[in-house]
Short mmCIF file of C-alpha atoms and ligand atoms in Angstrom, two decimals:
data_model
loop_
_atom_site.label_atom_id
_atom_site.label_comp_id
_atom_site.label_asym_id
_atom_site.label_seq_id
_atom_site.Cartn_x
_atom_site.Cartn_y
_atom_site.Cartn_z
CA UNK V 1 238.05 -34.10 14.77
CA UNK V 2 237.60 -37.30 13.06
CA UNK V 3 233.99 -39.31 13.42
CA UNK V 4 232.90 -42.57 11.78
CA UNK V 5 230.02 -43.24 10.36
CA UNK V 6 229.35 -47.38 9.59
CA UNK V 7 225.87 -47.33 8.44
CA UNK V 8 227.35 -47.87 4.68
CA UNK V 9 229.46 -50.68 5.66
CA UNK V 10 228.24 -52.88 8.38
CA UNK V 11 225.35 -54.71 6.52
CA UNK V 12 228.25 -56.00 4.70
CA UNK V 13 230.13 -57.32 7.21
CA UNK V 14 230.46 -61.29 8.61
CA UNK V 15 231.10 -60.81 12.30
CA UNK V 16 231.03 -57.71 14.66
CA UNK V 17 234.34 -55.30 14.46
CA UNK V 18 234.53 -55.91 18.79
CA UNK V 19 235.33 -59.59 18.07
CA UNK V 20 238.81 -58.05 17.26
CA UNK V 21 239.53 -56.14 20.92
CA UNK V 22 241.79 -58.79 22.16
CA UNK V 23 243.70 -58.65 19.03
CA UNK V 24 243.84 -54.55 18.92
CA UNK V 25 244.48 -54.38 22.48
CA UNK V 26 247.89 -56.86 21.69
CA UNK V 27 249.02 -54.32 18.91
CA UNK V 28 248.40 -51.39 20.36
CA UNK V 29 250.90 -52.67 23.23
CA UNK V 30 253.32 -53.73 20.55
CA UNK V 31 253.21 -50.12 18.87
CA UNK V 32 253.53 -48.48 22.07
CA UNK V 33 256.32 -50.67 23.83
CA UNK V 34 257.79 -51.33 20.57
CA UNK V 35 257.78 -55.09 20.20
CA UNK V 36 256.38 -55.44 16.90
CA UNK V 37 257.87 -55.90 13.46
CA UNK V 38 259.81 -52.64 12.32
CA UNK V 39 260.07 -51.87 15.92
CA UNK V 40 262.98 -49.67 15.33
CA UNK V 41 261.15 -47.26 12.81
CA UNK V 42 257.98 -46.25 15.71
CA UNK V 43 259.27 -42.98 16.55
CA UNK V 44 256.84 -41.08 14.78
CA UNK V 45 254.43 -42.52 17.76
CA UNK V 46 255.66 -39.99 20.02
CA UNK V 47 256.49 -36.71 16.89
CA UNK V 48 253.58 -34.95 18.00
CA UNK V 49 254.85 -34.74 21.81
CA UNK V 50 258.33 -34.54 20.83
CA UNK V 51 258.65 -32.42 17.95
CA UNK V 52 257.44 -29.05 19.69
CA UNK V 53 260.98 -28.32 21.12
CA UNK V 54 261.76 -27.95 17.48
CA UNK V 55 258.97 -25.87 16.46
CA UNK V 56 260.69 -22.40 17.05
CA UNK V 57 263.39 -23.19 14.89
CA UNK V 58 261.78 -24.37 12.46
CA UNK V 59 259.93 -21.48 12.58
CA UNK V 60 262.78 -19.05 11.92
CA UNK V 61 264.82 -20.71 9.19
CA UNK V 62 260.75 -20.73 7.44
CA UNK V 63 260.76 -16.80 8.57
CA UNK V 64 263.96 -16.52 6.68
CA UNK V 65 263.62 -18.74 3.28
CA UNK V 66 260.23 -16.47 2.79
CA UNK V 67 262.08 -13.58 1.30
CA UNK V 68 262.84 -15.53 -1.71
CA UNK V 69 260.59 -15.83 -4.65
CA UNK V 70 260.45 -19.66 -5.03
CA UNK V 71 261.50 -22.30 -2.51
CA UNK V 72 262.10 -25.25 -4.30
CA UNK V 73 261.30 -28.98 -2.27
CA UNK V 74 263.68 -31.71 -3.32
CA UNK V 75 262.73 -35.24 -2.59
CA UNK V 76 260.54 -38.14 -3.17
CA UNK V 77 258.06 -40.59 -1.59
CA UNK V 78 257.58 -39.48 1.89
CA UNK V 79 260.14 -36.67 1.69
CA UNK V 80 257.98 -35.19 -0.51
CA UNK V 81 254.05 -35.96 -0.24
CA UNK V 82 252.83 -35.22 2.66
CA UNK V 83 254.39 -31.22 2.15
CA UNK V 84 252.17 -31.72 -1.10
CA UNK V 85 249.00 -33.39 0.93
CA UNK V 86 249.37 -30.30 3.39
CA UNK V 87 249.68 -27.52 0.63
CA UNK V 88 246.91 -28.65 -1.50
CA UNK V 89 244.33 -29.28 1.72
CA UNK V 90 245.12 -25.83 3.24
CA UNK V 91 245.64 -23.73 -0.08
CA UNK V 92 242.98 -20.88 -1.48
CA UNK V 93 241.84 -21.97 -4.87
CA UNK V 94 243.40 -19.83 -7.24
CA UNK V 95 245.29 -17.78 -5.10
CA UNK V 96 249.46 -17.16 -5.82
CA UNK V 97 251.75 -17.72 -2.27
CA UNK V 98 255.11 -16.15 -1.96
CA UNK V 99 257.46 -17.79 -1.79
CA UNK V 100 256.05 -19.91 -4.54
CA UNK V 101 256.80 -23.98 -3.53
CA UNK V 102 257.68 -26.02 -6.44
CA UNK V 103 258.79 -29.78 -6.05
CA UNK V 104 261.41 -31.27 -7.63
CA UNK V 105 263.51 -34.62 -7.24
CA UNK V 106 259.75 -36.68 -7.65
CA UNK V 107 260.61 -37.80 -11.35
CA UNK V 108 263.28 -38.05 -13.56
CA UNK V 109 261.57 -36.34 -16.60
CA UNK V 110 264.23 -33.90 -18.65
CA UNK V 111 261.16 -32.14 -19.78
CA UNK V 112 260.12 -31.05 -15.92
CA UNK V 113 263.61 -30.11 -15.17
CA UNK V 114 264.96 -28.71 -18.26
CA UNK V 115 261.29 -26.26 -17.55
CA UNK V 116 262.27 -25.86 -13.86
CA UNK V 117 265.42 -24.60 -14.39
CA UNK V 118 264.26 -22.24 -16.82
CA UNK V 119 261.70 -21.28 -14.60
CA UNK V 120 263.54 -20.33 -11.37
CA UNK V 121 266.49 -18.78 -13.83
CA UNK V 122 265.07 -15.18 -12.91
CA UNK V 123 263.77 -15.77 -9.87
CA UNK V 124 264.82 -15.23 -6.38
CA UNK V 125 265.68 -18.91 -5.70
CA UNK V 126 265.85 -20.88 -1.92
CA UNK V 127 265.96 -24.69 -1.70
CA UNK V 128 264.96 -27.31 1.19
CA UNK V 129 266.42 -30.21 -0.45
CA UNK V 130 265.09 -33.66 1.67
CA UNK V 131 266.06 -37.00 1.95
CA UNK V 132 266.41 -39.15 5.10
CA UNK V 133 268.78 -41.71 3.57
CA UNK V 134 270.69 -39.02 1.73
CA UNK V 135 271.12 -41.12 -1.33
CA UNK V 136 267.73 -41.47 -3.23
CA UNK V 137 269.03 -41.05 -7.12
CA UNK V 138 266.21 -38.80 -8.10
CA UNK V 139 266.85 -35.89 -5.42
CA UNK V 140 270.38 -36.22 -5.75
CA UNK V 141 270.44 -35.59 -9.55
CA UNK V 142 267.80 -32.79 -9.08
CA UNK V 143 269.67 -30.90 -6.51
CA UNK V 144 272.73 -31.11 -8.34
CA UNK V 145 271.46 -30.20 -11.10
CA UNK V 146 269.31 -27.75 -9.48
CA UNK V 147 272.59 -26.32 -7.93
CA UNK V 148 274.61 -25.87 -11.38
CA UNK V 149 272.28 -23.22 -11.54
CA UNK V 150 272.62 -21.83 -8.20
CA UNK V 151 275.80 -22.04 -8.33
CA UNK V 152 276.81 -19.75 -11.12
CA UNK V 153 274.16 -17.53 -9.62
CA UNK V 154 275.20 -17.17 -5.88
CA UNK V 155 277.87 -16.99 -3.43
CA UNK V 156 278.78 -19.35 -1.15
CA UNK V 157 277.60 -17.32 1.63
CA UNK V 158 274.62 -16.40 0.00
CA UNK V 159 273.49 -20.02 -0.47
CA UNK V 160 274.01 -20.78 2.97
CA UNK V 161 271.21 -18.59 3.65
CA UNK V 162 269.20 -20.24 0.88
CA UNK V 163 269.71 -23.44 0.79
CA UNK V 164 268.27 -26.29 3.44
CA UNK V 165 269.24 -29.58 4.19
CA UNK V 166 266.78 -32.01 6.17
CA UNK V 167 268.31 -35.64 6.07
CA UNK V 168 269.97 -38.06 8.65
CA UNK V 169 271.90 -36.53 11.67
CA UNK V 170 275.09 -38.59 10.74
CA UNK V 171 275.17 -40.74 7.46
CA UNK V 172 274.63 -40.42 3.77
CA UNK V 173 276.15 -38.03 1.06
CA UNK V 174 273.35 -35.32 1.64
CA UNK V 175 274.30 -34.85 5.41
CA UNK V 176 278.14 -35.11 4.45
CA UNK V 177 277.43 -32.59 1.42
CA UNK V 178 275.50 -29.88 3.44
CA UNK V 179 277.77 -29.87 6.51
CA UNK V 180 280.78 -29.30 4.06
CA UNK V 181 278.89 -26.62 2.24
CA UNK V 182 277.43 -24.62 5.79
CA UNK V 183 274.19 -25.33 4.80
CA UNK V 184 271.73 -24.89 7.47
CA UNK V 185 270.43 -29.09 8.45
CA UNK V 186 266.82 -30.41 10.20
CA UNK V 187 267.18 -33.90 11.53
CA UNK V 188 264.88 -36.91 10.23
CA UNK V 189 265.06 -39.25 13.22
CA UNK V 190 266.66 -42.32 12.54
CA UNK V 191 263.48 -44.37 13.93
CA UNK V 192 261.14 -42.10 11.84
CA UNK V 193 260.32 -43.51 8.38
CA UNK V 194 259.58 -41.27 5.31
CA UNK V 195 255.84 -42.09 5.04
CA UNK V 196 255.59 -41.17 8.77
CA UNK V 197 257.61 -38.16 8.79
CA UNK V 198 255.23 -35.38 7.66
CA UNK V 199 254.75 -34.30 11.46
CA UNK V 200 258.70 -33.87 11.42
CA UNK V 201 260.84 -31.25 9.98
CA UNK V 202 260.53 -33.01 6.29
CA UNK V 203 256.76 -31.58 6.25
CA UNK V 204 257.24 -28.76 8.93
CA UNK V 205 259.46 -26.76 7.55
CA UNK V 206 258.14 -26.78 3.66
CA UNK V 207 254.44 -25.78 5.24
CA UNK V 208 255.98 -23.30 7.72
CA UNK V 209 257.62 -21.39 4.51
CA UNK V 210 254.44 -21.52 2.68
CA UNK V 211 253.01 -19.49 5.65
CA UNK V 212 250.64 -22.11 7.73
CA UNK V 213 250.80 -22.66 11.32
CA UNK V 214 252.89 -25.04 12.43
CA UNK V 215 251.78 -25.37 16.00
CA UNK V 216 248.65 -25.86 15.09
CA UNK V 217 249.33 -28.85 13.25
CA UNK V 218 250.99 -29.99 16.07
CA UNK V 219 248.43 -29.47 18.18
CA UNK V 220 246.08 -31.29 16.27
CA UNK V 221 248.35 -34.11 15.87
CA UNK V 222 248.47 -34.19 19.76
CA UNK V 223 244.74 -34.32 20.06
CA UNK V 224 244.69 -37.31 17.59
CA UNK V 225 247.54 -39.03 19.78
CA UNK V 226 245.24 -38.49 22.84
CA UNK V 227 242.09 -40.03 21.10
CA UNK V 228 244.72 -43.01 19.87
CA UNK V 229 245.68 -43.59 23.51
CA UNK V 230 242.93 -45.53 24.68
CA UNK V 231 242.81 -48.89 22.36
CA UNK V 232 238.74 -49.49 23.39
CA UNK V 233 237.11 -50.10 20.03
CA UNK V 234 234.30 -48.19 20.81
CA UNK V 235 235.92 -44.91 21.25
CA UNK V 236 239.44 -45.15 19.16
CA UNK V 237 238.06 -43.94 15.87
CA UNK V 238 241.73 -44.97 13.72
CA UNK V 239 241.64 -48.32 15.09
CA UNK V 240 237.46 -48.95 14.10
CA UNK V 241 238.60 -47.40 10.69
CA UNK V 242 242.05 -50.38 10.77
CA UNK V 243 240.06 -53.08 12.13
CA UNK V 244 236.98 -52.35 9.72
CA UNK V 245 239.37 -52.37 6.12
CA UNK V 246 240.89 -55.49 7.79
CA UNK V 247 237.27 -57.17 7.73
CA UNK V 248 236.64 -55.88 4.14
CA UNK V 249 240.13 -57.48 3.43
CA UNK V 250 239.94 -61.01 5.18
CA UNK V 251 236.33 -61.01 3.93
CA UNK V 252 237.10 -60.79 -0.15
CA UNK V 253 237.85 -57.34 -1.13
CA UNK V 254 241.06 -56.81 -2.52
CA UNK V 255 241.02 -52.63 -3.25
CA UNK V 256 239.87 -49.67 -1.13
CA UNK V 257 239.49 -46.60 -2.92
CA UNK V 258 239.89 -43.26 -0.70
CA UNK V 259 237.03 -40.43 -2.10
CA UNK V 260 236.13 -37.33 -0.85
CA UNK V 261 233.97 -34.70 -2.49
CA UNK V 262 236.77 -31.71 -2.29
CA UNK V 263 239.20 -31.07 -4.72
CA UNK V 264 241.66 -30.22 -1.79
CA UNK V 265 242.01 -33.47 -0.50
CA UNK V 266 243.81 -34.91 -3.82
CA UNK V 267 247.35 -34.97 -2.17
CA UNK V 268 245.92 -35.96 1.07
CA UNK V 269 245.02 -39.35 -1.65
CA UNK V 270 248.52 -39.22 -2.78
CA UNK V 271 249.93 -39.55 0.51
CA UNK V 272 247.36 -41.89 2.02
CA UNK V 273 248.37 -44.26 -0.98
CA UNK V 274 251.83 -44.38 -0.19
CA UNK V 275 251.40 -44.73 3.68
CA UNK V 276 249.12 -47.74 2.96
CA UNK V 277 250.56 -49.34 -0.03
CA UNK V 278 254.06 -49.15 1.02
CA UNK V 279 253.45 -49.98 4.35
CA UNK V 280 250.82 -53.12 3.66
CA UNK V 281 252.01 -54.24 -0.10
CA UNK V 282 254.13 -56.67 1.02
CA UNK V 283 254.57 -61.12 1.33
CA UNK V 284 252.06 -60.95 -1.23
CA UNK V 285 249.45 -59.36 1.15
CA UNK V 286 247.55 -55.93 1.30
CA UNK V 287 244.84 -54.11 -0.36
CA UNK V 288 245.42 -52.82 -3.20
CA UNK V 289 245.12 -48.89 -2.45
CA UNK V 290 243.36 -45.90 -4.88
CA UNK V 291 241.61 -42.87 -4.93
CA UNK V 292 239.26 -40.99 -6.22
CA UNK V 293 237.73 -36.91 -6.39
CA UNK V 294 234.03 -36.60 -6.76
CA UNK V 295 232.11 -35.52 -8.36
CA UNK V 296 234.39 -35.67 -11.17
CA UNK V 297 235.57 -39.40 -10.94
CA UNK V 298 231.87 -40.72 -10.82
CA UNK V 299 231.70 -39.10 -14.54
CA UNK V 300 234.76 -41.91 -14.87
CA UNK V 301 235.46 -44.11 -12.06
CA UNK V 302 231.50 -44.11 -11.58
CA UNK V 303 230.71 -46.25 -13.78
CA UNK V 304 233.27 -48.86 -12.59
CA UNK V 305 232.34 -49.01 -9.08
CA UNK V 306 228.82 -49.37 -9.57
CA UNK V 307 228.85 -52.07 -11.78
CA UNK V 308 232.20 -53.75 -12.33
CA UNK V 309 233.76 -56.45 -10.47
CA UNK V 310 233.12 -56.39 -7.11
CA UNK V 311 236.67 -56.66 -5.34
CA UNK V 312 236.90 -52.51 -3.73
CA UNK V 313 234.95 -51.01 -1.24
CA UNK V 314 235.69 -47.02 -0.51
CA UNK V 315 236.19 -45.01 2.64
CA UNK V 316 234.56 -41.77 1.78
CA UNK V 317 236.56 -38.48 3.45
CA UNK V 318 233.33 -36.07 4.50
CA UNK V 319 234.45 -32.74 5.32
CA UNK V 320 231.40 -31.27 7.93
CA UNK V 321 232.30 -27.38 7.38
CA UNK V 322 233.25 -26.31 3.84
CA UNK V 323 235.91 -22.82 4.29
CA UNK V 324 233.17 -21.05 1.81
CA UNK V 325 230.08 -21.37 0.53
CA UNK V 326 227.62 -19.79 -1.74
CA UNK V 327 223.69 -19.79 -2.07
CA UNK V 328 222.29 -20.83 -5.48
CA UNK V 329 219.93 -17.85 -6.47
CA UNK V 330 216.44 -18.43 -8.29
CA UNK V 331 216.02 -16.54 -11.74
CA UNK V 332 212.91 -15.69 -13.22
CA UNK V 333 213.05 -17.77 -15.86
CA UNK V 334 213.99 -20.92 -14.63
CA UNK V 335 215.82 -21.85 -18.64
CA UNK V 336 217.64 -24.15 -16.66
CA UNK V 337 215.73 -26.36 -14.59
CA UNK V 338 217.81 -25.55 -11.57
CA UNK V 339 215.17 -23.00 -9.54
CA UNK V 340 214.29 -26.31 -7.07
CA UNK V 341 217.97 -25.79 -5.67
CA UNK V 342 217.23 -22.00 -5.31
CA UNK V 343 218.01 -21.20 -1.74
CA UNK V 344 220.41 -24.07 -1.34
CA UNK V 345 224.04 -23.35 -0.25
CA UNK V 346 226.27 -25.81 -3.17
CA UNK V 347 227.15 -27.37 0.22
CA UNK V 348 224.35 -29.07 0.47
CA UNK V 349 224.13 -30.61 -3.01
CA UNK V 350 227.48 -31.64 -2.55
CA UNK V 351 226.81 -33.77 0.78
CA UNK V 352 223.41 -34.77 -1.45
CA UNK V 353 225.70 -35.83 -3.90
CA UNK V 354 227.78 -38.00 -1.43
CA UNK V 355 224.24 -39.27 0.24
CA UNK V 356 222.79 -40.20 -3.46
CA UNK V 357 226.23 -42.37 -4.28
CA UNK V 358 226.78 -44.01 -0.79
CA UNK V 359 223.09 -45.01 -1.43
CA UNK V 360 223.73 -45.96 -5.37
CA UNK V 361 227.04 -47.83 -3.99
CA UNK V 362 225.63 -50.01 -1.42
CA UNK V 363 222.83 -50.85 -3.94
CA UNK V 364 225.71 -51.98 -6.11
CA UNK V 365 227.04 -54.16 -3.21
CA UNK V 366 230.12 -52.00 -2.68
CA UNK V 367 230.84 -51.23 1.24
CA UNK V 368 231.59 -47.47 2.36
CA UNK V 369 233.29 -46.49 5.50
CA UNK V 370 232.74 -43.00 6.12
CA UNK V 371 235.24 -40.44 7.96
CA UNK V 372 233.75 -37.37 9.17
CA UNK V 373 236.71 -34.62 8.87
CA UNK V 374 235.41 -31.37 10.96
CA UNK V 375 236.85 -28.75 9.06
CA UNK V 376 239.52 -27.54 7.07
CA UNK V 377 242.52 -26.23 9.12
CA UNK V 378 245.89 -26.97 10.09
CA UNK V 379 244.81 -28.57 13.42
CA UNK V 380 242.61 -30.75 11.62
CA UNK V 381 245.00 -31.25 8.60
CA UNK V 382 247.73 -32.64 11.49
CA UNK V 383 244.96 -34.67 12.98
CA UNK V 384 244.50 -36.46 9.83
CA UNK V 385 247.95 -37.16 9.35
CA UNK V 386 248.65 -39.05 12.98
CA UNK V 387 245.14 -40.53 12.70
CA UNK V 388 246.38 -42.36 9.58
CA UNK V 389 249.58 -42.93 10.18
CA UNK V 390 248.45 -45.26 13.70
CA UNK V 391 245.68 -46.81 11.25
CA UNK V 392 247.96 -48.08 8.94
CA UNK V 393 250.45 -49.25 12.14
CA UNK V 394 247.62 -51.11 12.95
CA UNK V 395 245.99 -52.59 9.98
CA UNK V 396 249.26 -53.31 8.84
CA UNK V 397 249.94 -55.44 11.96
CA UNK V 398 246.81 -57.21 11.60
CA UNK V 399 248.00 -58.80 8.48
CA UNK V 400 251.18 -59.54 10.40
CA UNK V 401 253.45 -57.60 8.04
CA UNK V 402 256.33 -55.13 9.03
CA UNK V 403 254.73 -51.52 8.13
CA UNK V 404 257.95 -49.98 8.01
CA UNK V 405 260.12 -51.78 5.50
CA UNK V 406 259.66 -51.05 1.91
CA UNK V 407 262.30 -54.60 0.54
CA UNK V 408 260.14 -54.25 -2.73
CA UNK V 409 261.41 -50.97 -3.97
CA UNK V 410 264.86 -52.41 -3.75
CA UNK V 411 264.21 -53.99 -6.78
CA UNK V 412 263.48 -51.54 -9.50
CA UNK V 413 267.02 -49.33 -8.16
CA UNK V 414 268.97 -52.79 -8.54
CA UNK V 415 268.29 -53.36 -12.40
CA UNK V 416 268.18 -49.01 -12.85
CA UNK V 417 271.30 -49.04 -11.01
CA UNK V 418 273.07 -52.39 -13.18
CA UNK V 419 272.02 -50.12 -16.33
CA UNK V 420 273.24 -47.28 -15.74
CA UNK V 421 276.39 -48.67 -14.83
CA UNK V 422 276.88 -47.10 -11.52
CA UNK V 423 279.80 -49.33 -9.60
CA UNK V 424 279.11 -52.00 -7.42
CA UNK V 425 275.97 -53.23 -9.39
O1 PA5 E 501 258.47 -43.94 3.02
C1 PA5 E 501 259.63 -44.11 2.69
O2 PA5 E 501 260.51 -44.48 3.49
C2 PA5 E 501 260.07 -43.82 1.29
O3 PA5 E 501 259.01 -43.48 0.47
C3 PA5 E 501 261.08 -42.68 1.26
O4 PA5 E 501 260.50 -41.54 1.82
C4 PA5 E 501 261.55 -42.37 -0.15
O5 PA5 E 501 262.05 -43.53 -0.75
C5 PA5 E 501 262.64 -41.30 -0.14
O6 PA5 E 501 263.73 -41.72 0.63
P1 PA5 E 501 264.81 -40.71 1.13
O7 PA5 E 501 264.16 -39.71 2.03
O8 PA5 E 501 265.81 -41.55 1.85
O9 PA5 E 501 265.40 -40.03 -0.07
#
């Protein structure tokens, strides 16, 4: 489902990517056996084979919280974007869902809540609130103030069919709050991380509402387990993609910039970011990780990449079969200049597009790696998630780091924490 394409990238590279076999075929034992850094945090290894048992019942509480107008998500980081990657990449331009999914719990802004509350005040209300360690300050003051509302609105019963708790099996004040309150709870494994846990209920359930199939997911997940299985370099297409930004990396460049040519992949971005950055930004190593959406970026961005310093290379997300497409007609008078395209699907100036800037960007000395993506479905959308998620196991490895700590974003709930006064701090 996913195909590489190194043409773009290889002329600038010292060295050949099977020089590093020895070294993949070492981490993909550590990953698998669970000998590496993090080792306790690799369960997600084995979600696509082990989360199906869960799949029907995940399936009804979704059948059930689609009655209500709005289900409101309630969490950030990786309890939050890879629901978001998911919705954007599968949605219909333009077109309303029921229930509606709105995300809260992401920000602290008074504006955004103050406007969510007074959105949802007349609407039929349901709520998966999400967060593995059950104490992340920004979901827990959304949900409770999210629930002031509910509260006054609902009855205890009635809230225990609405409301949906998807944290730890044991610890934290979420788990301890929802099994006091009846609420219906889905499991984050302990040895699943956030940034990993979109194959798990955290992203399941969320996309499940929103009416997508889940098994499908799964099943594409599966098939890019099965393709991550064998650790050959010349047929495991996540670990050429790991080993190549590891080249870039060791060889100078500093940034890699995701792009893609389809406005649906901008969460996909969003989520990619945090999987790499959090995972890799760490002992003072790690690219520094971005994104882009062409063509509107190279009207911004463009003019950076072609010609400003030369520390990023990109790895361009090609997506072979567009869900629509539409023939550009020729008119009789041709006011516009555009009757040479007439009889030319958009499609094709879009991938002309992409062709004309990997050609302007290697002329401007900035290496591409292209991923070939085969379509847009759920299968393909769960491939993409496990085919990343083993990349960035393995590229973060390569720079010896732990990819499942995140130490750094201690730091910024310490001093928040010492000014707000909260005790202890
Ligand atoms: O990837 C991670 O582990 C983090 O981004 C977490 O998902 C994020 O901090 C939210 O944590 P929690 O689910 O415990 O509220």
């Amino acid at each position: 489902m996913i195909h590489i394409n190194t043409k773009y990238v290889t002329p600038f590279l010292k060295g050949d990517m099977n020089d590093y076999q020895s070294r993949v075929n070492e981490i993909h034992h550590m990953i698998h056996e669970k000998t590496g850094k993090g080792s306790d945090f690799l369960g997600w290894v084995e979600l696509p084979n082990t989360i199906s048992e869960q799949l029907p019942r995940i399936q009804s509480v979704a059948d059930r919280l689609k009655q209500y107008d709005v289900l409101v998500v309630i969490g950030i980081g990786g309890s939050y974007l890879g629901t978001k990657a998911g919705l954007k990449f599968l949605e219909t331009p333009f077109k309303h869902i029921k229930p509606e999914i709105i995300f809260a719990g992401h920000n602290m802004s008074s504006n955004y809540m103050v406007e969510l509350l007074e959105y949802i005040k007349d609407k039929s209300v349901a709520v998966n609130v999400i967060s593995k360690s059950g104490t992340t300050t920004e979901p827990a003051i959304a949900f409770r103030l999210i629930m002031d509302q509910l509260k006054a609105r609902y009855s205890k019963v009635e809230l225990q069919s609405r409301i949906v708790a998807t944290t730890d099996q044991a610890r934290g004040a979420l788990f301890q709050l929802s099994k006091a309150e009846g609420y219906d709870q889905f499991v984050i494994p302990d040895d699943v991380g956030g940034r990993y846990s979109v194959l798990s209920p955290v992203g399941l359930l969320p996309l499940a509402v929103a009416g997508y199939d889940i098994q499908e997911m799964i099943s594409g997940a599966k098939k890019a387990y099965e393709d991550a299985s064998n650790p050959d370099l010349t047929k495991n297409v996540s670990y050429q993609y790991a080993v190549l930004r590891y080249m870039l990396y060791t060889q100078g460049k500093k940034i890699e910039m995701l792009a893609s040519y389809e406005p649906n992949m901008q969460y996909v971005n969003e989520w990619w970011k945090q999987l790499f950055g959090e995972s890799e930004g760490k002992e003072n190593k790690g690219l520094f990780i971005s994104s882009a959406l062409f063509s509107t970026d190279l009207h911004s961005l463009g003019q950076y990449i072609q010609e400003g310093e030369r520390h990023l290379f990109e790895t361009v997300i090609h997506i072979d079969q567009p869900k629509k497409d539409i023939v550009i007609q020729a008119q009789d008078q041709d006011l516009d200049g555009l009757n040479y395209l007439a009889g030319e699907t958009l499609s094709y100036v879009n991938t002309k597009a992409e062709e004309g800037t990997l050609l302007a960007h290697q002329e401007g000395n900035v290496p591409n790696i292209v991923l070939h993506l085969e379509n847009v479905s759920e299968a393909s959308f769960g491939y993409m998630m496990y085919f990343f998620e083993i990349a960035c196991a393995m590229s973060a490895y390569l720079i010896e780091i732990n990819p499942f700590d995140q130490p750094g974003v201690e730091s910024y709930k310490k001093h928040m924490f010492q000014l707000l006064g909260k005790p202890g701090y």
